[in-house]
Amino acid sequence: MARESQSWLTIQRQVGKQTLTDLWRRPLGNVLTLAVLAFALTLPSCFYLAAKNISIVSAAWQNPTQLTVYLREGTRDSEARQLQESIASWAEVSQAEYISPEQGLDEFREHAGFAQALSLLDENPLPAVLVIKPIDAWQSTVQATVLAEKLSEQSGVDDVRLDSDWLQRLDAIKQLSVSLAMLMAVLMLLAVFLIVGNTLRLQLQNQKDAVQVMKLVGATNRYILRPFLYTGAWYGLLSSLAALVLTALVCLMLEGAVDKLAALYGSDFHLIGLAWDECLLLIMLSSLLGVLAARLSAGRHLKEIEPI
């Protein structure tokens, strides 16, 4: 049993090595085929990376939810602090921070860079503000909207803002990018399947005379098909490795632009590439597609070739 297993492994190793050698004997045609396959795999990989990074950005910006409560003009400081203490005691509120008109003007003067322009104002135009942070159980947009309605009913409240529109747009962009990545992945993987299948079918057609001779001397379809299965696997493996290199180059080219854009928004976000498990998944999936394409396309065509 051990000898049979060792003999089987030896045969598989020899066939795999021989098919790889045969690939390099026809460098021009095979390199062009591998290049087409690599670009076909790079496109969904880049779309996946875009969806992945957009999802990370969306998750980082959506939490925690924050509500801004604008108090009526003329509200005294004591009344505002009393309202702050009352809202802070609510079960759905994690934190309530009071920002007086003077504090708001100082922060605006410091961060907006309008110190000279603000010094020309006769009076402070900013209202008193309460910044409300809900507990984790009330972080969703629906629950935060309910909380905003409850806050607007409080005495002395002029307006409540839940700036969730841009978050909803960001979530819609995220969903679109994920759907687009999935669609492109399916289409490009189907293209890989068809390219490998058609390439191996043409190779089998070119070797029709040799296949007929092999069948005359008793070779089975499984024996004849084995080299084509390994060729399909090599196509998938080599093209996926090339696609990973191209994807990494795309990340390097875009990294500087992404860092500059993130800096404009005051973020330290950096473009995230493919993880090792994602790279391994791409390699395995591409190799499997190559084997399946060889099995279905070349295997079906092989049954039609019979000795004369």
CSV table of C-alpha atoms in Angstrom, one decimal:
chain,number,residue,atom,x,y,z
A,1,MET,CA,0.0,0.0,0.0
A,2,ALA,CA,2.8,2.4,0.9
A,3,ARG,CA,4.6,1.6,-2.4
A,4,GLU,CA,1.4,2.3,-4.4
A,5,SER,CA,0.9,5.6,-2.6
A,6,GLN,CA,4.6,6.6,-3.2
A,7,SER,CA,4.3,5.5,-6.9
A,8,TRP,CA,1.1,7.6,-7.3
A,9,LEU,CA,2.8,10.7,-5.7
A,10,THR,CA,5.8,10.2,-8.0
A,11,ILE,CA,3.6,10.1,-11.1
A,12,GLN,CA,1.7,13.2,-10.0
A,13,ARG,CA,5.0,15.1,-9.3
A,14,GLN,CA,6.4,14.0,-12.7
A,15,VAL,CA,3.3,15.1,-14.6
A,16,GLY,CA,3.2,18.4,-12.8
A,17,LYS,CA,6.8,19.1,-13.5
A,18,GLN,CA,6.5,18.1,-17.1
A,19,THR,CA,3.4,20.3,-17.7
A,20,LEU,CA,5.2,23.3,-16.2
A,21,THR,CA,8.2,22.6,-18.5
A,22,ASP,CA,5.9,22.4,-21.5
A,23,LEU,CA,4.5,25.8,-20.6
A,24,TRP,CA,7.9,27.5,-20.8
A,25,ARG,CA,8.6,25.7,-24.2
A,26,ARG,CA,5.9,28.0,-25.7
A,27,PRO,CA,6.7,31.2,-23.9
A,28,LEU,CA,5.1,33.8,-26.2
A,29,GLY,CA,1.6,32.3,-26.3
A,30,ASN,CA,1.6,31.2,-22.7
A,31,VAL,CA,2.9,34.5,-21.4
A,32,LEU,CA,0.1,36.3,-23.3
A,33,THR,CA,-2.5,33.9,-21.9
A,34,LEU,CA,-1.1,34.4,-18.3
A,35,ALA,CA,-1.1,38.2,-18.8
A,36,VAL,CA,-4.8,38.2,-19.8
A,37,LEU,CA,-5.7,36.0,-16.9
A,38,ALA,CA,-3.6,38.1,-14.5
A,39,PHE,CA,-5.4,41.3,-15.6
A,40,ALA,CA,-8.8,39.5,-15.3
A,41,LEU,CA,-8.0,38.6,-11.7
A,42,THR,CA,-6.5,42.0,-10.8
A,43,LEU,CA,-9.7,43.9,-11.6
A,44,PRO,CA,-11.9,42.2,-9.1
A,45,SER,CA,-9.1,42.2,-6.5
A,46,CYS,CA,-8.9,46.0,-6.8
A,47,PHE,CA,-12.6,46.4,-6.6
A,48,TYR,CA,-12.5,44.2,-3.5
A,49,LEU,CA,-9.8,46.3,-1.9
A,50,ALA,CA,-11.9,49.5,-2.6
A,51,ALA,CA,-15.0,47.9,-1.0
A,52,LYS,CA,-12.9,46.7,1.9
A,53,ASN,CA,-11.3,50.1,2.6
A,54,ILE,CA,-14.6,52.0,2.2
A,55,SER,CA,-16.2,49.6,4.7
A,56,ILE,CA,-13.4,50.3,7.2
A,57,VAL,CA,-13.8,54.1,6.7
A,58,SER,CA,-17.6,53.8,7.1
A,59,ALA,CA,-17.3,51.8,10.3
A,60,ALA,CA,-14.8,54.2,11.8
A,61,TRP,CA,-16.9,57.3,11.0
A,62,GLN,CA,-20.4,56.0,12.0
A,63,ASN,CA,-19.7,55.4,15.7
A,64,PRO,CA,-20.4,56.9,18.0
A,65,THR,CA,-23.6,58.7,17.0
A,66,GLN,CA,-23.8,62.3,18.3
A,67,LEU,CA,-26.6,64.8,18.6
A,68,THR,CA,-26.3,68.5,18.9
A,69,VAL,CA,-29.0,70.4,20.8
A,70,TYR,CA,-29.2,74.2,20.2
A,71,LEU,CA,-30.8,76.1,23.0
A,72,ARG,CA,-33.0,79.1,22.5
A,73,GLU,CA,-31.4,82.6,22.4
A,74,GLY,CA,-31.4,84.2,25.9
A,75,THR,CA,-31.2,80.9,27.8
A,76,ARG,CA,-29.3,81.5,31.0
A,77,ASP,CA,-26.3,79.5,31.9
A,78,SER,CA,-27.9,78.1,35.0
A,79,GLU,CA,-30.9,76.9,33.0
A,80,ALA,CA,-28.7,75.3,30.4
A,81,ARG,CA,-26.7,73.4,33.0
A,82,GLN,CA,-29.9,72.3,34.7
A,83,LEU,CA,-31.1,70.9,31.4
A,84,GLN,CA,-27.7,69.2,30.9
A,85,GLU,CA,-28.0,67.5,34.2
A,86,SER,CA,-31.6,66.4,33.5
A,87,ILE,CA,-30.7,64.9,30.1
A,88,ALA,CA,-27.5,63.3,31.4
A,89,SER,CA,-29.7,61.3,33.9
A,90,TRP,CA,-31.7,59.7,31.0
A,91,ALA,CA,-31.2,55.9,30.6
A,92,GLU,CA,-30.5,56.2,26.8
A,93,VAL,CA,-27.9,59.0,27.2
A,94,SER,CA,-24.2,58.1,27.9
A,95,GLN,CA,-22.9,61.7,28.1
A,96,ALA,CA,-24.2,65.2,27.9
A,97,GLU,CA,-21.7,68.1,27.4
A,98,TYR,CA,-22.6,71.7,27.7
A,99,ILE,CA,-20.8,74.3,25.5
A,100,SER,CA,-21.6,77.9,26.4
A,101,PRO,CA,-21.7,80.6,23.8
A,102,GLU,CA,-18.3,81.9,25.0
A,103,GLN,CA,-16.7,78.5,24.8
A,104,GLY,CA,-18.1,78.0,21.3
A,105,LEU,CA,-16.8,81.3,20.1
A,106,ASP,CA,-13.3,80.5,21.6
A,107,GLU,CA,-13.2,77.1,19.9
A,108,PHE,CA,-14.4,78.6,16.6
A,109,ARG,CA,-11.8,81.4,16.8
A,110,GLU,CA,-9.0,78.8,17.6
A,111,HIS,CA,-9.9,76.1,15.0
A,112,ALA,CA,-11.5,78.0,12.1
A,113,GLY,CA,-8.7,80.7,11.8
A,114,PHE,CA,-11.2,83.6,11.9
A,115,ALA,CA,-9.8,85.3,15.0
A,116,GLN,CA,-9.4,88.7,13.3
A,117,ALA,CA,-12.8,88.6,11.7
A,118,LEU,CA,-14.6,87.5,14.9
A,119,SER,CA,-13.0,90.3,16.8
A,120,LEU,CA,-15.1,92.8,14.7
A,121,LEU,CA,-18.4,91.4,16.0
A,122,ASP,CA,-20.2,93.5,18.5
A,123,GLU,CA,-21.9,90.5,20.2
A,124,ASN,CA,-21.5,86.7,20.3
A,125,PRO,CA,-23.9,85.2,17.6
A,126,LEU,CA,-23.4,81.6,18.8
A,127,PRO,CA,-26.1,79.9,20.9
A,128,ALA,CA,-25.6,77.6,23.9
A,129,VAL,CA,-25.2,74.0,22.8
A,130,LEU,CA,-25.6,70.6,24.4
A,131,VAL,CA,-23.6,67.7,22.8
A,132,ILE,CA,-25.4,64.4,23.5
A,133,LYS,CA,-23.8,61.0,23.1
A,134,PRO,CA,-26.3,58.0,23.3
A,135,ILE,CA,-25.4,54.7,24.9
A,136,ASP,CA,-24.3,51.8,22.7
A,137,ALA,CA,-27.8,50.4,22.5
A,138,TRP,CA,-29.1,53.7,21.0
A,139,GLN,CA,-26.4,54.2,18.4
A,140,SER,CA,-28.5,53.2,15.4
A,141,THR,CA,-30.0,55.9,13.2
A,142,VAL,CA,-33.5,55.0,13.9
A,143,GLN,CA,-33.1,55.0,17.7
A,144,ALA,CA,-31.0,58.2,17.5
A,145,THR,CA,-33.9,59.9,15.6
A,146,VAL,CA,-36.3,58.9,18.3
A,147,LEU,CA,-34.0,60.4,20.9
A,148,ALA,CA,-33.7,63.6,18.8
A,149,GLU,CA,-37.5,64.0,18.8
A,150,LYS,CA,-37.6,63.5,22.6
A,151,LEU,CA,-34.9,66.2,23.0
A,152,SER,CA,-36.7,68.7,20.8
A,153,GLU,CA,-39.7,68.5,23.1
A,154,GLN,CA,-37.6,69.8,26.1
A,155,SER,CA,-38.1,73.3,27.4
A,156,GLY,CA,-35.6,75.8,26.1
A,157,VAL,CA,-34.5,73.7,23.1
A,158,ASP,CA,-34.6,75.5,19.8
A,159,ASP,CA,-33.3,72.8,17.4
A,160,VAL,CA,-31.8,69.3,17.5
A,161,ARG,CA,-29.4,68.1,14.7
A,162,LEU,CA,-28.6,64.5,14.0
A,163,ASP,CA,-26.1,64.8,11.1
A,164,SER,CA,-26.9,61.4,9.8
A,165,ASP,CA,-27.5,62.2,6.1
A,166,TRP,CA,-23.9,62.0,5.1
A,167,LEU,CA,-23.5,58.7,7.1
A,168,GLN,CA,-26.4,57.3,5.1
A,169,ARG,CA,-24.8,58.4,1.9
A,170,LEU,CA,-21.5,56.8,3.0
A,171,ASP,CA,-23.3,53.6,3.8
A,172,ALA,CA,-25.0,53.6,0.4
A,173,ILE,CA,-21.6,54.1,-1.2
A,174,LYS,CA,-20.3,51.2,0.8
A,175,GLN,CA,-23.1,48.9,-0.2
A,176,LEU,CA,-22.7,49.9,-3.9
A,177,SER,CA,-18.9,49.2,-3.8
A,178,VAL,CA,-19.5,45.8,-2.2
A,179,SER,CA,-22.1,44.9,-4.8
A,180,LEU,CA,-19.9,46.1,-7.6
A,181,ALA,CA,-16.9,44.2,-6.2
A,182,MET,CA,-19.0,41.0,-6.1
A,183,LEU,CA,-20.4,41.5,-9.6
A,184,MET,CA,-16.9,42.1,-11.0
A,185,ALA,CA,-15.5,39.1,-9.2
A,186,VAL,CA,-18.2,36.8,-10.6
A,187,LEU,CA,-17.7,38.2,-14.2
A,188,MET,CA,-13.9,38.1,-14.1
A,189,LEU,CA,-13.8,34.6,-12.6
A,190,LEU,CA,-16.2,33.4,-15.3
A,191,ALA,CA,-13.8,35.1,-17.8
A,192,VAL,CA,-10.9,33.2,-16.3
A,193,PHE,CA,-12.8,30.0,-16.5
A,194,LEU,CA,-13.7,30.5,-20.2
A,195,ILE,CA,-10.2,31.6,-21.2
A,196,VAL,CA,-8.5,28.6,-19.6
A,197,GLY,CA,-11.1,26.2,-20.9
A,198,ASN,CA,-10.8,27.5,-24.5
A,199,THR,CA,-7.0,27.6,-24.4
A,200,LEU,CA,-6.8,23.9,-23.3
A,201,ARG,CA,-9.5,22.9,-25.8
A,202,LEU,CA,-7.4,24.4,-28.6
A,203,GLN,CA,-4.2,22.7,-27.2
A,204,LEU,CA,-6.1,19.3,-27.2
A,205,GLN,CA,-7.3,19.9,-30.7
A,206,ASN,CA,-3.7,20.6,-31.8
A,207,GLN,CA,-2.6,17.3,-30.3
A,208,LYS,CA,-5.5,15.3,-31.8
A,209,ASP,CA,-3.2,13.0,-33.7
A,210,ALA,CA,-1.2,12.2,-30.6
A,211,VAL,CA,-4.3,11.5,-28.6
A,212,GLN,CA,-5.6,9.1,-31.2
A,213,VAL,CA,-2.4,7.2,-31.1
A,214,MET,CA,-2.5,7.0,-27.3
A,215,LYS,CA,-6.0,5.7,-27.4
A,216,LEU,CA,-5.0,3.1,-30.0
A,217,VAL,CA,-2.4,1.7,-27.6
A,218,GLY,CA,-4.9,1.5,-24.7
A,219,ALA,CA,-4.5,4.9,-22.9
A,220,THR,CA,-7.7,5.9,-21.0
A,221,ASN,CA,-9.3,9.3,-21.1
A,222,ARG,CA,-8.3,9.9,-17.5
A,223,TYR,CA,-4.7,9.2,-18.3
A,224,ILE,CA,-4.7,11.6,-21.3
A,225,LEU,CA,-6.6,14.3,-19.4
A,226,ARG,CA,-4.2,14.4,-16.4
A,227,PRO,CA,-1.6,16.7,-18.0
A,228,PHE,CA,-4.4,19.1,-19.1
A,229,LEU,CA,-5.6,19.3,-15.5
A,230,TYR,CA,-2.2,20.2,-14.3
A,231,THR,CA,-1.8,22.8,-17.1
A,232,GLY,CA,-5.1,24.4,-16.0
A,233,ALA,CA,-3.9,24.4,-12.4
A,234,TRP,CA,-0.6,26.0,-13.4
A,235,TYR,CA,-2.5,28.7,-15.4
A,236,GLY,CA,-4.6,29.5,-12.4
A,237,LEU,CA,-1.7,29.5,-9.9
A,238,LEU,CA,0.7,31.6,-12.0
A,239,SER,CA,-1.9,34.1,-13.1
A,240,SER,CA,-3.1,34.6,-9.5
A,241,LEU,CA,0.5,35.2,-8.3
A,242,ALA,CA,0.9,37.8,-11.1
A,243,ALA,CA,-2.5,39.4,-10.1
A,244,LEU,CA,-1.3,39.7,-6.5
A,245,VAL,CA,1.8,41.5,-7.7
A,246,LEU,CA,-0.2,43.9,-9.9
A,247,THR,CA,-2.7,44.5,-7.0
A,248,ALA,CA,0.2,45.4,-4.7
A,249,LEU,CA,1.6,47.8,-7.3
A,250,VAL,CA,-1.8,49.5,-7.6
A,251,CYS,CA,-1.9,49.9,-3.8
A,252,LEU,CA,1.6,51.5,-3.9
A,253,MET,CA,0.6,53.9,-6.6
A,254,LEU,CA,-2.6,55.0,-4.8
A,255,GLU,CA,-1.1,55.0,-1.3
A,256,GLY,CA,0.2,58.6,-1.5
A,257,ALA,CA,-3.0,60.0,-2.9
A,258,VAL,CA,-5.1,58.2,-0.2
A,259,ASP,CA,-2.8,59.5,2.6
A,260,LYS,CA,-3.1,63.1,1.3
A,261,LEU,CA,-6.9,62.8,1.1
A,262,ALA,CA,-7.1,61.4,4.6
A,263,ALA,CA,-4.9,64.2,5.9
A,264,LEU,CA,-7.3,66.8,4.5
A,265,TYR,CA,-10.0,65.3,6.6
A,266,GLY,CA,-7.8,65.1,9.7
A,267,SER,CA,-7.5,61.3,9.6
A,268,ASP,CA,-4.6,59.0,9.9
A,269,PHE,CA,-6.2,56.4,7.7
A,270,HIS,CA,-3.9,54.4,5.4
A,271,LEU,CA,-4.8,52.2,2.5
A,272,ILE,CA,-5.1,48.6,3.5
A,273,GLY,CA,-4.0,45.8,1.1
A,274,LEU,CA,-4.8,42.2,0.8
A,275,ALA,CA,-4.2,40.0,3.9
A,276,TRP,CA,-2.4,36.7,3.7
A,277,ASP,CA,-5.6,34.7,3.9
A,278,GLU,CA,-7.2,36.8,1.2
A,279,CYS,CA,-4.1,36.2,-1.0
A,280,LEU,CA,-4.3,32.5,-0.3
A,281,LEU,CA,-8.0,32.4,-1.1
A,282,LEU,CA,-7.4,34.1,-4.5
A,283,ILE,CA,-4.6,31.5,-5.3
A,284,MET,CA,-6.8,28.5,-4.3
A,285,LEU,CA,-9.8,29.8,-6.2
A,286,SER,CA,-7.9,30.6,-9.3
A,287,SER,CA,-6.2,27.2,-9.3
A,288,LEU,CA,-9.5,25.4,-8.7
A,289,LEU,CA,-11.1,27.3,-11.6
A,290,GLY,CA,-8.2,26.3,-13.9
A,291,VAL,CA,-8.7,22.6,-13.0
A,292,LEU,CA,-12.5,22.8,-13.4
A,293,ALA,CA,-12.1,24.5,-16.8
A,294,ALA,CA,-9.7,21.8,-17.9
A,295,ARG,CA,-12.0,19.1,-16.6
A,296,LEU,CA,-15.1,20.3,-18.3
A,297,SER,CA,-13.8,21.8,-21.6
A,298,ALA,CA,-10.9,19.5,-22.4
A,299,GLY,CA,-12.5,16.4,-20.9
A,300,ARG,CA,-15.6,16.9,-23.0
A,301,HIS,CA,-13.6,17.4,-26.2
A,302,LEU,CA,-11.4,14.5,-25.4
A,303,LYS,CA,-14.4,12.1,-25.5
A,304,GLU,CA,-15.2,13.2,-29.0
A,305,ILE,CA,-11.7,12.2,-30.3
A,306,GLU,CA,-11.6,8.6,-31.3
A,307,PRO,CA,-9.0,6.6,-33.1
A,308,ILE,CA,-9.6,6.2,-36.8
